[in-house]
Amino acid sequence: MSSIKIRTKRMNDKTQIRLLIAHPMEHGKTLDKITQQPIPAQFIRVLTVTCNQKVVVSCEMGDSAAKDPYLAFILKGGKAGDKITVNWLDNLGNTDSEEHTIK
Amino acid sequence: MTNPRREFLRKTAVLTTSVLTISQSAHAQWLSDNFSPNILNDIAKSDIIDTDKIEIKLPKIAGNGTAVPITVTSSLDNIQAISILVEKNPIPLVATFRLSSQLEAFVSARLIMTETSDVIVLAETRDGLYRAKEQVKVIIGGCGT
């Protein structure tokens, strides 16, 4: 299952895009409660949102973003059938992407 | 526009866009320089205009610093990028959003705050950098300690 959930909502001449990504976003300073060892850092570095193959948001994130990041943007215009794709890359090289069609 | 930092930022923005348009799988560049503890000093050197045209929606008091919701809206024209920084976090920069002209100046996210601190929002437009600040009181910090 994809780690990304995309929801869109059309409002008059705008479209709201909401993203919820399941990701630990560890900043590498938390200690494991049992072993007392720091949990290695794992966080999303780059996230891009495209609309109909055109990049609309490119986002660089640091380790101060909260666990399971939630992001929202508002697109000017947007009509039914427009394709939204989201993909991310974290510091360990993992990637994921998800496609969504505006209803 | 002879500020080397701004010139550098503009070049990376241009590079990022060109790379992204050529190949969809290629990601934007993640610069470790921006995500270092020194970024506040770097910012202090560049000329920034304080403005009330950036509206930050944040809780005044956050019970738990692990997920503080933030919503940024702005009435500034031609916004190219919005950056969110938490002044007292070990790494202040939370995220930089490069917005295309297809998007409204609206960003919503959640951030970690280690302690009571100012949250700074920087908006980069064609005319320069704009800044707005808001303080959040944190009762339990979000750094696991």
CSV table of C-alpha atoms in Angstrom, one decimal, chain A residues 22-72:
chain,number,residue,atom,x,y,z
A,22,ALA,CA,2.9,7.8,6.5
A,23,HIS,CA,6.6,8.3,7.4
A,24,PRO,CA,8.5,8.0,10.7
A,25,MET,CA,10.4,11.3,10.2
A,26,GLU,CA,13.0,10.4,12.8
A,27,HIS,CA,15.4,13.2,13.4
A,28,GLY,CA,18.1,10.9,14.9
A,29,LYS,CA,18.1,12.3,18.4
A,30,THR,CA,15.4,10.2,20.0
A,31,LEU,CA,16.7,7.4,22.2
A,32,ASP,CA,15.3,3.9,21.9
A,33,LYS,CA,13.5,3.3,25.3
A,34,ILE,CA,14.8,-0.3,25.6
A,35,THR,CA,18.4,-0.2,24.2
A,36,GLN,CA,19.1,3.5,25.0
A,37,GLN,CA,20.6,3.8,21.6
A,38,PRO,CA,19.7,6.7,19.3
A,39,ILE,CA,17.2,5.8,16.6
A,40,PRO,CA,18.8,6.5,13.2
A,41,ALA,CA,17.6,9.5,11.3
A,42,GLN,CA,15.0,8.9,8.6
A,43,PHE,CA,13.1,11.8,7.2
A,44,ILE,CA,11.7,13.0,3.9
A,45,ARG,CA,14.1,15.4,2.1
A,46,VAL,CA,12.3,16.3,-1.1
A,47,LEU,CA,8.7,16.1,-2.0
A,48,THR,CA,7.2,17.1,-5.3
A,49,VAL,CA,3.6,17.6,-6.4
A,50,THR,CA,2.8,17.7,-10.0
A,51,CYS,CA,-0.5,18.6,-11.8
A,52,ASN,CA,-0.9,17.2,-15.3
A,53,GLN,CA,2.9,16.5,-15.5
A,54,LYS,CA,3.8,20.1,-14.5
A,55,VAL,CA,5.6,20.6,-11.2
A,56,VAL,CA,3.5,22.9,-8.9
A,57,VAL,CA,5.2,22.4,-5.6
A,58,SER,CA,8.7,21.2,-4.8
A,59,CYS,CA,9.4,21.1,-1.2
A,60,GLU,CA,12.6,20.5,0.8
A,61,MET,CA,12.0,19.3,4.3
A,62,GLY,CA,14.3,19.0,7.3
A,63,ASP,CA,14.0,16.9,10.4
A,64,SER,CA,11.8,19.5,12.2
A,65,ALA,CA,8.8,18.4,10.3
A,66,ALA,CA,6.4,16.3,12.3
A,67,LYS,CA,5.9,12.5,12.1
A,68,ASP,CA,3.4,11.5,9.3
A,69,PRO,CA,3.6,14.8,7.5
A,70,TYR,CA,0.4,16.5,6.6
A,71,LEU,CA,0.5,19.2,3.9
A,72,ALA,CA,-2.1,21.3,2.2
